[in-house]
Amino acid sequence: MKKCIGCGICLQTTISNKPGFTNKLENDYCLRCFRIKNYNDLIDQELDQETFIANIKNIVHNDKDPIFYYILDIFDLEGTRMLEIENLIANKTVVIVINKIDLIPKSVKLSKIRKYVTKMFASSKLANAKIILTASDNQKLILPFLNIVLKSFQNQYFIGASNVGKSSLINALMKANNLVPKILESRYFNTTLELIDINLDSGVKIIDTPGIARNNSIAHIMNQKDWQYCYFKKELRQYTFQLNSEQAMFFSGLAWFTFISETKIRQNFHIYVNKEILLHRTKQNNAANYFTKNKELLITPTVIDEGQEYHFKFEKSDIGKEFDISISGLGWINFIVQSEQEITFIIPLKNQKTLISLREPII
Ligand SMILES: Nc1nc2c(ncn2[C@@H]2O[C@H](COP(=O)(O)OP(=O)(O)OP(=O)(O)O)[C@@H](O)[C@H]2O)c(=O)[nH]1
Ligand SMILES: [Mg+2]
């Protein structure tokens, strides 16, 4: 059976609305991949959670000695972790790969990020896994990764959530190994649909796998045309704002937070986002008004309703401590607590599951 070289699905010429359809079997890409590749136009084919887990279980059961490269996105570390997968692969050889390091400002030392990731996994089942920091477009980081991959003769599987960059990394490794990259990469979810085997060298096989679309990313409530703000190639911009108590900060129309302090202070907030996200500071009691007035101009969720709130309270004992609050898919804010206070994030769509997490500062 001939497979699409973009997504790995078996090609077929009979049912036009089913995966793998193409006009003629001589084609290398299925119609869906052809359209993404040439017109950046998506035909949705979501992978369900059960199929995704079953894929990984199959590998664990059928392959005696696999190596798993567990890929995470540095821009959304918490959101791209998948505990159910970590449990499944814990007894196998696992390498944790932190991708998209190119997004982190150049001034940040990689050793700091490595330390953070090591600590993040220290109490998990993957505590002993090796950690690689990399980026698909960065030769300097891809070459050492290629050297590791070329030394292993077991099957090497690239696994992880949709859009963490599994296919992009495999293409980058192929390129660095003087092969022509051919797997489809895109900012849409579920670009890869089946396992894709790539022979890098004699006896060296790497395997791309489909990821699962996580519904915890803010991308899930956005129009697909706006996903360029979540999946992008430019270094993150760090903005610093001083906020008085009872002020609010907007991330375009996708989210905003309010800052309420027990005492009258001004507090610095460092914000890390795609530099095209419009940041706007206003008074807390003007926030709803600002949103209503400007929503035509702002990037907003697909549907808007009364919204959902996430509260973070800081006590006296937190004063002087530094934190990040990260919004899956959108970025994070960093601050040192100066007073007893409450920071409340608002996403203008209720019943959604965007992951907003409080963490130690990542950089
Ligand atoms: N900034 C940055 N973006 C990346 C990097 N690698 C991949 N991307 C982007 O991330 C998005 C997803 O890339 P893919 O390679 O298709 O991701 P995947 O993990 O194979 O996704 P599925 O096939 O859906 O499971 C695309 O928009 C890529 O351009 C990277 O190293 N840095
Ligand atoms: Mg892929």
mmCIF file of C-alpha atoms and ligand atoms in Angstrom:
data_model
loop_
_atom_site.group_PDB
_atom_site.id
_atom_site.type_symbol
_atom_site.label_atom_id
_atom_site.label_comp_id
_atom_site.label_asym_id
_atom_site.label_seq_id
_atom_site.Cartn_x
_atom_site.Cartn_y
_atom_site.Cartn_z
ATOM 1 C CA MET A 1 0.000 0.000 0.000
ATOM 2 C CA LYS A 2 1.479 3.354 -1.024
ATOM 3 C CA LYS A 3 1.611 5.961 1.732
ATOM 4 C CA CYS A 4 1.429 9.767 1.593
ATOM 5 C CA ILE A 5 4.936 11.072 2.220
ATOM 6 C CA GLY A 6 3.543 14.127 4.026
ATOM 7 C CA CYS A 7 1.427 12.541 6.761
ATOM 8 C CA GLY A 8 2.004 8.771 6.498
ATOM 9 C CA ILE A 9 -1.617 7.801 5.687
ATOM 10 C CA CYS A 10 -2.352 5.061 3.064
ATOM 11 C CA LEU A 11 -3.332 6.685 -0.221
ATOM 12 C CA GLN A 12 -6.762 5.843 -1.682
ATOM 13 C CA THR A 13 -8.709 7.046 -4.708
ATOM 14 C CA THR A 14 -12.243 6.012 -3.757
ATOM 15 C CA ILE A 15 -13.688 8.173 -0.951
ATOM 16 C CA SER A 16 -12.946 11.862 -1.377
ATOM 17 C CA ASN A 17 -13.861 12.949 2.174
ATOM 18 C CA LYS A 18 -11.833 10.222 3.889
ATOM 19 C CA PRO A 19 -8.157 10.469 4.906
ATOM 20 C CA GLY A 20 -5.626 9.527 2.245
ATOM 21 C CA PHE A 21 -7.726 10.558 -0.755
ATOM 22 C CA THR A 22 -5.859 11.510 -3.930
ATOM 23 C CA ASN A 23 -6.882 11.696 -7.598
ATOM 24 C CA LYS A 24 -4.262 9.223 -8.714
ATOM 25 C CA LEU A 25 -2.023 6.796 -6.865
ATOM 26 C CA GLU A 26 1.050 8.108 -8.682
ATOM 27 C CA ASN A 27 0.846 11.210 -6.434
ATOM 28 C CA ASP A 28 3.253 11.403 -3.483
ATOM 29 C CA TYR A 29 0.963 13.480 -1.250
ATOM 30 C CA CYS A 30 -2.698 12.936 -0.322
ATOM 31 C CA LEU A 31 -5.107 15.755 -1.234
ATOM 32 C CA ARG A 32 -5.109 17.117 2.335
ATOM 33 C CA CYS A 33 -1.299 17.394 2.486
ATOM 34 C CA PHE A 34 -1.201 18.790 -1.040
ATOM 35 C CA ARG A 35 -3.628 21.537 -0.007
ATOM 36 C CA ILE A 36 -1.820 22.374 3.241
ATOM 37 C CA LYS A 37 1.519 22.431 1.429
ATOM 38 C CA ASN A 38 0.470 24.504 -1.561
ATOM 39 C CA TYR A 39 -2.427 26.628 -0.333
ATOM 40 C CA ASN A 40 -1.989 26.509 3.463
ATOM 41 C CA ASP A 41 -5.559 25.281 3.404
ATOM 42 C CA LEU A 42 -6.740 22.690 5.901
ATOM 43 C CA ILE A 43 -9.155 19.793 5.671
ATOM 44 C CA ASP A 44 -9.662 18.858 9.334
ATOM 45 C CA GLN A 45 -8.917 15.286 10.291
ATOM 46 C CA GLU A 46 -8.671 15.158 14.047
ATOM 47 C CA LEU A 47 -7.114 12.223 15.773
ATOM 48 C CA ASP A 48 -9.000 11.066 18.845
ATOM 49 C CA GLN A 49 -7.408 10.481 22.217
ATOM 50 C CA GLU A 50 -8.016 6.685 22.134
ATOM 51 C CA THR A 51 -6.267 6.233 18.769
ATOM 52 C CA PHE A 52 -3.377 8.349 19.956
ATOM 53 C CA ILE A 53 -2.879 6.348 23.170
ATOM 54 C CA ALA A 54 -3.369 3.080 21.249
ATOM 55 C CA ASN A 55 -0.565 4.097 18.847
ATOM 56 C CA ILE A 56 1.882 4.534 21.724
ATOM 57 C CA LYS A 57 0.693 1.357 23.475
ATOM 58 C CA ASN A 58 1.244 -0.583 20.246
ATOM 59 C CA ILE A 59 4.823 0.615 20.047
ATOM 60 C CA VAL A 60 5.450 -0.195 23.723
ATOM 61 C CA HIS A 61 4.025 -3.710 23.274
ATOM 62 C CA ASN A 62 5.418 -4.607 19.859
ATOM 63 C CA ASP A 63 8.869 -3.072 19.910
ATOM 64 C CA LYS A 64 11.163 -4.766 22.422
ATOM 65 C CA ASP A 65 13.709 -2.011 22.713
ATOM 66 C CA PRO A 66 12.472 1.338 21.384
ATOM 67 C CA ILE A 67 13.925 4.771 22.082
ATOM 68 C CA PHE A 68 11.329 7.469 22.668
ATOM 69 C CA TYR A 69 12.143 11.098 21.988
ATOM 70 C CA TYR A 70 9.449 12.830 24.009
ATOM 71 C CA ILE A 71 9.113 16.282 22.447
ATOM 72 C CA LEU A 72 7.872 19.314 24.387
ATOM 73 C CA ASP A 73 7.417 22.913 23.253
ATOM 74 C CA ILE A 74 9.408 25.411 25.368
ATOM 75 C CA PHE A 75 6.712 28.021 24.696
ATOM 76 C CA ASP A 76 4.119 25.768 26.352
ATOM 77 C CA LEU A 77 5.999 23.377 28.637
ATOM 78 C CA GLU A 78 3.138 22.602 31.003
ATOM 79 C CA GLY A 79 0.558 22.417 28.221
ATOM 80 C CA THR A 80 2.480 19.974 26.040
ATOM 81 C CA ARG A 81 3.312 17.497 28.818
ATOM 82 C CA MET A 82 1.177 14.378 28.738
ATOM 83 C CA LEU A 83 1.236 12.381 31.963
ATOM 84 C CA GLU A 84 -0.623 9.410 30.502
ATOM 85 C CA ILE A 85 2.123 9.038 27.899
ATOM 86 C CA GLU A 86 4.890 9.493 30.472
ATOM 87 C CA ASN A 87 3.429 6.558 32.430
ATOM 88 C CA LEU A 88 3.278 4.376 29.316
ATOM 89 C CA ILE A 89 6.894 4.938 28.269
ATOM 90 C CA ALA A 90 8.508 5.214 31.718
ATOM 91 C CA ASN A 91 10.145 1.781 31.563
ATOM 92 C CA LYS A 92 11.685 2.340 28.119
ATOM 93 C CA THR A 93 14.601 4.472 26.996
ATOM 94 C CA VAL A 94 13.320 8.050 26.954
ATOM 95 C CA VAL A 95 15.019 11.262 25.869
ATOM 96 C CA ILE A 96 13.176 14.477 26.733
ATOM 97 C CA VAL A 97 13.532 16.922 23.840
ATOM 98 C CA ILE A 98 12.701 20.563 24.514
ATOM 99 C CA ASN A 99 12.025 22.084 21.102
ATOM 100 C CA LYS A 100 11.607 25.668 19.797
ATOM 101 C CA ILE A 101 14.503 26.999 21.876
ATOM 102 C CA ASP A 102 14.868 29.670 19.129
ATOM 103 C CA LEU A 103 11.883 31.451 20.721
ATOM 104 C CA ILE A 104 13.782 32.122 23.956
ATOM 105 C CA PRO A 105 15.638 35.464 24.048
ATOM 106 C CA LYS A 106 19.321 34.983 23.134
ATOM 107 C CA SER A 107 20.415 36.531 26.430
ATOM 108 C CA VAL A 108 19.036 33.553 28.363
ATOM 109 C CA LYS A 109 21.572 30.838 29.162
ATOM 110 C CA LEU A 110 20.569 27.353 28.010
ATOM 111 C CA SER A 111 21.927 25.963 31.277
ATOM 112 C CA LYS A 112 19.155 27.824 33.094
ATOM 113 C CA ILE A 113 16.476 26.181 30.974
ATOM 114 C CA ARG A 114 18.104 22.783 31.395
ATOM 115 C CA LYS A 115 18.075 23.258 35.162
ATOM 116 C CA TYR A 116 14.402 24.196 35.073
ATOM 117 C CA VAL A 117 13.444 21.147 32.983
ATOM 118 C CA THR A 118 15.535 18.828 35.171
ATOM 119 C CA LYS A 119 13.689 20.105 38.232
ATOM 120 C CA MET A 120 10.341 19.855 36.454
ATOM 121 C CA PHE A 121 10.872 16.128 35.837
ATOM 122 C CA ALA A 122 12.758 15.374 39.080
ATOM 123 C CA SER A 123 9.758 13.934 40.877
ATOM 124 C CA SER A 124 8.288 12.257 37.784
ATOM 125 C CA LYS A 125 8.734 8.815 36.272
ATOM 126 C CA LEU A 126 11.085 10.311 33.688
ATOM 127 C CA ALA A 127 13.497 11.700 36.278
ATOM 128 C CA ASN A 128 16.440 9.802 34.778
ATOM 129 C CA ALA A 129 15.790 10.685 31.151
ATOM 130 C CA LYS A 130 18.444 12.563 29.224
ATOM 131 C CA ILE A 131 17.409 16.100 28.205
ATOM 132 C CA ILE A 132 18.108 17.714 24.821
ATOM 133 C CA LEU A 133 17.421 21.374 24.078
ATOM 134 C CA THR A 134 16.969 22.075 20.391
ATOM 135 C CA ALA A 135 15.201 23.953 17.584
ATOM 136 C CA SER A 136 14.353 22.751 14.082
ATOM 137 C CA ASP A 137 15.887 25.723 12.314
ATOM 138 C CA ASN A 138 19.064 25.936 14.375
ATOM 139 C CA GLN A 139 21.993 24.016 12.854
ATOM 140 C CA LYS A 140 24.099 24.489 15.977
ATOM 141 C CA LEU A 141 21.520 22.708 18.091
ATOM 142 C CA ILE A 142 20.461 20.133 15.477
ATOM 143 C CA LEU A 143 23.964 18.778 14.777
ATOM 144 C CA PRO A 144 24.624 17.460 18.313
ATOM 145 C CA PHE A 145 21.106 15.970 18.258
ATOM 146 C CA LEU A 146 21.896 14.271 14.916
ATOM 147 C CA ASN A 147 25.083 12.816 16.395
ATOM 148 C CA ILE A 148 23.102 11.215 19.209
ATOM 149 C CA VAL A 149 20.489 9.839 16.815
ATOM 150 C CA LEU A 150 23.106 8.398 14.432
ATOM 151 C CA LYS A 151 24.632 6.364 17.247
ATOM 152 C CA SER A 152 21.481 4.342 17.981
ATOM 153 C CA PHE A 153 20.374 1.301 16.021
ATOM 154 C CA GLN A 154 17.085 0.714 17.813
ATOM 155 C CA ASN A 155 13.855 2.165 16.409
ATOM 156 C CA GLN A 156 13.756 5.819 17.467
ATOM 157 C CA TYR A 157 10.240 7.221 17.858
ATOM 158 C CA PHE A 158 9.416 10.941 17.983
ATOM 159 C CA ILE A 159 6.331 11.350 20.142
ATOM 160 C CA GLY A 160 4.467 14.255 21.726
ATOM 161 C CA ALA A 161 1.441 16.521 21.480
ATOM 162 C CA SER A 162 0.384 17.956 18.131
ATOM 163 C CA ASN A 163 2.433 20.969 16.992
ATOM 164 C CA VAL A 164 5.414 20.509 19.317
ATOM 165 C CA GLY A 165 7.467 20.109 16.112
ATOM 166 C CA LYS A 166 8.093 16.353 15.763
ATOM 167 C CA SER A 167 7.941 16.389 11.962
ATOM 168 C CA SER A 168 9.952 19.619 11.745
ATOM 169 C CA LEU A 169 12.708 18.043 13.860
ATOM 170 C CA ILE A 170 12.804 14.907 11.724
ATOM 171 C CA ASN A 171 12.985 17.038 8.581
ATOM 172 C CA ALA A 172 15.789 19.077 10.178
ATOM 173 C CA LEU A 173 17.721 15.911 11.071
ATOM 174 C CA MET A 174 17.262 14.653 7.499
ATOM 175 C CA LYS A 175 18.535 17.945 6.117
ATOM 176 C CA ALA A 176 21.531 17.952 8.468
ATOM 177 C CA ASN A 177 22.240 14.415 7.241
ATOM 178 C CA ASN A 178 22.123 15.545 3.576
ATOM 179 C CA LEU A 179 18.734 14.013 2.841
ATOM 180 C CA VAL A 180 15.771 15.814 1.316
ATOM 181 C CA PRO A 181 13.183 16.692 4.020
ATOM 182 C CA LYS A 182 9.711 15.651 2.916
ATOM 183 C CA ILE A 183 7.371 15.255 5.891
ATOM 184 C CA LEU A 184 4.637 17.839 6.079
ATOM 185 C CA GLU A 185 4.880 20.420 8.875
ATOM 186 C CA SER A 186 2.139 22.909 9.640
ATOM 187 C CA ARG A 187 0.655 25.021 12.376
ATOM 188 C CA TYR A 188 -2.584 23.037 12.096
ATOM 189 C CA PHE A 189 -3.251 20.230 14.564
ATOM 190 C CA ASN A 190 -2.829 16.600 13.476
ATOM 191 C CA THR A 191 -0.668 17.249 10.451
ATOM 192 C CA THR A 192 0.896 13.797 10.740
ATOM 193 C CA LEU A 193 -1.716 11.025 10.598
ATOM 194 C CA GLU A 194 0.256 7.745 10.719
ATOM 195 C CA LEU A 195 3.734 6.504 11.611
ATOM 196 C CA ILE A 196 6.341 7.597 9.053
ATOM 197 C CA ASP A 197 9.616 5.659 8.900
ATOM 198 C CA ILE A 198 12.753 7.510 7.872
ATOM 199 C CA ASN A 199 16.096 5.815 7.317
ATOM 200 C CA LEU A 200 18.746 8.335 8.261
ATOM 201 C CA ASP A 201 21.707 6.072 7.710
ATOM 202 C CA SER A 202 22.201 2.373 7.257
ATOM 203 C CA GLY A 203 20.512 0.806 10.277
ATOM 204 C CA VAL A 204 19.450 4.159 11.754
ATOM 205 C CA LYS A 205 15.676 4.499 11.678
ATOM 206 C CA ILE A 206 13.682 7.398 13.095
ATOM 207 C CA ILE A 207 9.900 7.288 13.149
ATOM 208 C CA ASP A 208 7.509 10.215 13.110
ATOM 209 C CA THR A 209 4.221 9.694 14.940
ATOM 210 C CA PRO A 210 0.951 11.632 14.972
ATOM 211 C CA GLY A 211 0.445 13.939 17.944
ATOM 212 C CA ILE A 212 -2.755 14.656 19.784
ATOM 213 C CA ALA A 213 -4.399 18.073 19.647
ATOM 214 C CA ARG A 214 -4.434 19.258 23.272
ATOM 215 C CA ASN A 215 -7.596 21.160 24.107
ATOM 216 C CA ASN A 216 -5.735 23.052 26.847
ATOM 217 C CA SER A 217 -4.068 25.484 24.419
ATOM 218 C CA ILE A 218 -5.585 28.888 23.761
ATOM 219 C CA ALA A 219 -5.309 27.931 20.058
ATOM 220 C CA HIS A 220 -8.389 25.800 20.684
ATOM 221 C CA ILE A 221 -10.597 28.832 21.153
ATOM 222 C CA MET A 222 -9.061 30.808 18.284
ATOM 223 C CA ASN A 223 -9.775 30.995 14.580
ATOM 224 C CA GLN A 224 -7.314 28.816 12.689
ATOM 225 C CA LYS A 225 -6.210 31.855 10.690
ATOM 226 C CA ASP A 226 -4.901 33.316 13.974
ATOM 227 C CA TRP A 227 -2.778 30.299 14.914
ATOM 228 C CA GLN A 228 0.260 32.119 13.593
ATOM 229 C CA TYR A 229 0.266 33.926 16.967
ATOM 230 C CA CYS A 230 0.696 30.598 18.810
ATOM 231 C CA TYR A 231 3.015 28.819 16.339
ATOM 232 C CA PHE A 232 5.672 31.156 15.016
ATOM 233 C CA LYS A 233 9.384 31.487 14.351
ATOM 234 C CA LYS A 234 10.450 34.835 15.842
ATOM 235 C CA GLU A 235 12.151 35.226 19.200
ATOM 236 C CA LEU A 236 9.728 36.085 22.018
ATOM 237 C CA ARG A 237 9.491 39.702 22.968
ATOM 238 C CA GLN A 238 9.907 40.635 26.603
ATOM 239 C CA TYR A 239 7.855 43.685 27.597
ATOM 240 C CA THR A 240 7.923 45.249 31.043
ATOM 241 C CA PHE A 241 4.937 47.109 32.440
ATOM 242 C CA GLN A 242 4.413 48.680 35.835
ATOM 243 C CA LEU A 243 0.910 48.092 37.097
ATOM 244 C CA ASN A 244 -0.912 49.902 39.855
ATOM 245 C CA SER A 245 -3.487 48.057 41.867
ATOM 246 C CA GLU A 246 -6.819 47.826 40.026
ATOM 247 C CA GLN A 247 -5.244 47.910 36.597
ATOM 248 C CA ALA A 248 -5.740 45.347 33.882
ATOM 249 C CA MET A 249 -3.485 44.127 31.077
ATOM 250 C CA PHE A 250 -4.857 42.868 27.769
ATOM 251 C CA PHE A 251 -3.261 40.266 25.502
ATOM 252 C CA SER A 252 -5.064 41.467 22.414
ATOM 253 C CA GLY A 253 -8.650 40.171 22.904
ATOM 254 C CA LEU A 254 -7.642 36.636 23.847
ATOM 255 C CA ALA A 255 -7.070 37.082 27.569
ATOM 256 C CA TRP A 256 -6.464 39.758 30.155
ATOM 257 C CA PHE A 257 -5.470 39.881 33.776
ATOM 258 C CA THR A 258 -6.309 42.229 36.619
ATOM 259 C CA PHE A 259 -4.009 43.109 39.486
ATOM 260 C CA ILE A 260 -5.447 43.893 42.921
ATOM 261 C CA SER A 261 -3.032 44.751 45.722
ATOM 262 C CA GLU A 262 -3.871 45.105 49.429
ATOM 263 C CA THR A 263 -1.513 48.076 49.663
ATOM 264 C CA LYS A 264 -0.832 50.939 47.269
ATOM 265 C CA ILE A 265 2.155 49.789 45.208
ATOM 266 C CA ARG A 266 3.349 49.583 41.619
ATOM 267 C CA GLN A 267 4.593 46.192 40.528
ATOM 268 C CA ASN A 268 6.672 45.209 37.512
ATOM 269 C CA PHE A 269 5.288 42.583 35.160
ATOM 270 C CA HIS A 270 7.528 41.099 32.462
ATOM 271 C CA ILE A 271 5.436 39.697 29.651
ATOM 272 C CA TYR A 272 6.715 37.085 27.156
ATOM 273 C CA VAL A 273 4.568 36.765 24.031
ATOM 274 C CA ASN A 274 4.645 36.771 20.256
ATOM 275 C CA LYS A 275 5.551 40.359 19.489
ATOM 276 C CA GLU A 276 2.459 40.732 17.320
ATOM 277 C CA ILE A 277 0.145 40.258 20.286
ATOM 278 C CA LEU A 278 -1.159 43.681 21.217
ATOM 279 C CA LEU A 279 -0.592 44.474 24.899
ATOM 280 C CA HIS A 280 -2.751 47.154 26.421
ATOM 281 C CA ARG A 281 -2.947 48.466 29.977
ATOM 282 C CA THR A 282 -6.166 49.958 31.302
ATOM 283 C CA LYS A 283 -8.122 50.422 34.526
ATOM 284 C CA GLN A 284 -9.748 47.292 35.876
ATOM 285 C CA ASN A 285 -13.182 48.907 35.869
ATOM 286 C CA ASN A 286 -12.721 49.920 32.246
ATOM 287 C CA ALA A 287 -11.652 46.443 31.083
ATOM 288 C CA ALA A 288 -15.051 45.135 29.971
ATOM 289 C CA ASN A 289 -15.735 48.411 28.208
ATOM 290 C CA TYR A 290 -12.353 48.372 26.425
ATOM 291 C CA PHE A 291 -12.983 44.813 25.263
ATOM 292 C CA THR A 292 -16.491 45.529 23.953
ATOM 293 C CA LYS A 293 -15.403 48.708 22.205
ATOM 294 C CA ASN A 294 -12.327 47.233 20.535
ATOM 295 C CA LYS A 295 -13.180 43.625 19.899
ATOM 296 C CA GLU A 296 -13.485 44.142 16.147
ATOM 297 C CA LEU A 297 -9.846 45.301 16.069
ATOM 298 C CA LEU A 298 -8.431 42.707 18.456
ATOM 299 C CA ILE A 299 -7.663 39.046 17.954
ATOM 300 C CA THR A 300 -10.508 37.386 19.838
ATOM 301 C CA PRO A 301 -11.781 33.838 20.400
ATOM 302 C CA THR A 302 -14.128 32.305 17.847
ATOM 303 C CA VAL A 303 -17.047 32.721 20.230
ATOM 304 C CA ILE A 304 -17.335 35.348 22.947
ATOM 305 C CA ASP A 305 -19.483 35.106 26.060
ATOM 306 C CA GLU A 306 -19.249 36.124 29.710
ATOM 307 C CA GLY A 307 -15.887 34.436 30.046
ATOM 308 C CA GLN A 308 -13.990 32.405 32.597
ATOM 309 C CA GLU A 309 -11.850 33.601 35.512
ATOM 310 C CA TYR A 310 -8.706 32.086 37.015
ATOM 311 C CA HIS A 311 -7.681 33.472 40.417
ATOM 312 C CA PHE A 312 -4.176 33.513 41.896
ATOM 313 C CA LYS A 313 -3.880 34.765 45.478
ATOM 314 C CA PHE A 314 -0.582 35.716 47.087
ATOM 315 C CA GLU A 315 -0.211 35.913 50.876
ATOM 316 C CA LYS A 316 2.207 37.759 53.113
ATOM 317 C CA SER A 317 4.560 34.755 53.024
ATOM 318 C CA ASP A 318 4.847 35.094 49.220
ATOM 319 C CA ILE A 319 6.233 38.639 49.348
ATOM 320 C CA GLY A 320 9.651 38.750 47.674
ATOM 321 C CA LYS A 321 9.069 35.507 45.743
ATOM 322 C CA GLU A 322 9.277 35.410 41.960
ATOM 323 C CA PHE A 323 6.700 33.579 39.830
ATOM 324 C CA ASP A 324 5.562 32.972 36.267
ATOM 325 C CA ILE A 325 1.964 32.522 35.249
ATOM 326 C CA SER A 326 1.817 30.794 31.889
ATOM 327 C CA ILE A 327 -1.138 30.739 29.529
ATOM 328 C CA SER A 328 -0.935 27.677 27.323
ATOM 329 C CA GLY A 329 -0.264 28.719 23.724
ATOM 330 C CA LEU A 330 -0.060 32.448 24.467
ATOM 331 C CA GLY A 331 3.053 32.968 26.613
ATOM 332 C CA TRP A 332 3.691 33.908 30.213
ATOM 333 C CA ILE A 333 4.072 36.752 32.694
ATOM 334 C CA ASN A 334 6.820 37.025 35.306
ATOM 335 C CA PHE A 335 6.762 39.106 38.498
ATOM 336 C CA ILE A 336 8.078 39.439 42.035
ATOM 337 C CA VAL A 337 5.287 39.621 44.589
ATOM 338 C CA GLN A 338 5.460 43.018 46.357
ATOM 339 C CA SER A 339 2.360 42.828 48.548
ATOM 340 C CA GLU A 340 -0.609 40.653 49.451
ATOM 341 C CA GLN A 341 -2.442 40.552 46.165
ATOM 342 C CA GLU A 342 -4.683 38.798 43.702
ATOM 343 C CA ILE A 343 -4.042 38.326 39.997
ATOM 344 C CA THR A 344 -7.050 37.206 37.994
ATOM 345 C CA PHE A 345 -6.873 35.986 34.412
ATOM 346 C CA ILE A 346 -9.960 36.291 32.268
ATOM 347 C CA ILE A 347 -10.546 34.436 29.019
ATOM 348 C CA PRO A 348 -13.608 35.775 27.221
ATOM 349 C CA LEU A 349 -15.087 32.340 26.603
ATOM 350 C CA LYS A 350 -16.637 30.150 29.248
ATOM 351 C CA ASN A 351 -16.456 26.331 29.336
ATOM 352 C CA GLN A 352 -13.057 26.310 27.745
ATOM 353 C CA LYS A 353 -10.054 24.600 29.234
ATOM 354 C CA THR A 354 -7.075 26.832 28.571
ATOM 355 C CA LEU A 355 -4.362 25.763 30.974
ATOM 356 C CA ILE A 356 -3.165 28.671 33.092
ATOM 357 C CA SER A 357 -0.431 27.639 35.491
ATOM 358 C CA LEU A 358 1.566 29.215 38.265
ATOM 359 C CA ARG A 359 5.189 28.090 38.208
ATOM 360 C CA GLU A 360 8.701 28.989 39.239
ATOM 361 C CA PRO A 361 10.304 31.431 36.792
ATOM 362 C CA ILE A 362 11.518 29.612 33.700
ATOM 363 C CA ILE A 363 14.131 32.212 32.682
HETATM 364 N N1 LIG B 1 9.799 28.584 16.570
HETATM 365 C C1 LIG B 1 9.806 27.293 16.235
HETATM 366 N N2 LIG B 1 8.733 26.749 15.624
HETATM 367 C C2 LIG B 1 8.766 25.437 15.283
HETATM 368 C C3 LIG B 1 9.923 24.629 15.544
HETATM 369 N N3 LIG B 1 9.649 23.373 15.112
HETATM 370 C C4 LIG B 1 8.392 23.413 14.597
HETATM 371 N N4 LIG B 1 7.859 24.641 14.691
HETATM 372 C C5 LIG B 1 6.521 25.072 14.262
HETATM 373 O O1 LIG B 1 5.533 24.344 15.004
HETATM 374 C C6 LIG B 1 4.406 24.025 14.185
HETATM 375 C C7 LIG B 1 4.163 22.533 14.217
HETATM 376 O O2 LIG B 1 5.236 21.826 13.589
HETATM 377 P P1 LIG B 1 5.103 20.282 13.124
HETATM 378 O O3 LIG B 1 6.464 19.802 12.829
HETATM 379 O O4 LIG B 1 4.055 20.137 12.061
HETATM 380 O O5 LIG B 1 4.567 19.625 14.501
HETATM 381 P P2 LIG B 1 4.206 18.098 14.827
HETATM 382 O O6 LIG B 1 4.641 17.863 16.236
HETATM 383 O O7 LIG B 1 4.765 17.197 13.790
HETATM 384 O O8 LIG B 1 2.592 18.129 14.771
HETATM 385 P P3 LIG B 1 1.563 16.925 14.401
HETATM 386 O O9 LIG B 1 1.995 16.289 13.142
HETATM 387 O O10 LIG B 1 0.248 17.660 14.256
HETATM 388 O O11 LIG B 1 1.544 15.999 15.578
HETATM 389 C C8 LIG B 1 4.739 24.572 12.797
HETATM 390 O O12 LIG B 1 4.097 25.837 12.672
HETATM 391 C C9 LIG B 1 6.250 24.704 12.803
HETATM 392 O O13 LIG B 1 6.712 25.723 11.950
HETATM 393 C C10 LIG B 1 11.049 25.252 16.173
HETATM 394 O O14 LIG B 1 12.098 24.645 16.462
HETATM 395 N N5 LIG B 1 10.927 26.572 16.497
HETATM 396 MG MG MG B 2 3.854 15.981 12.435
#
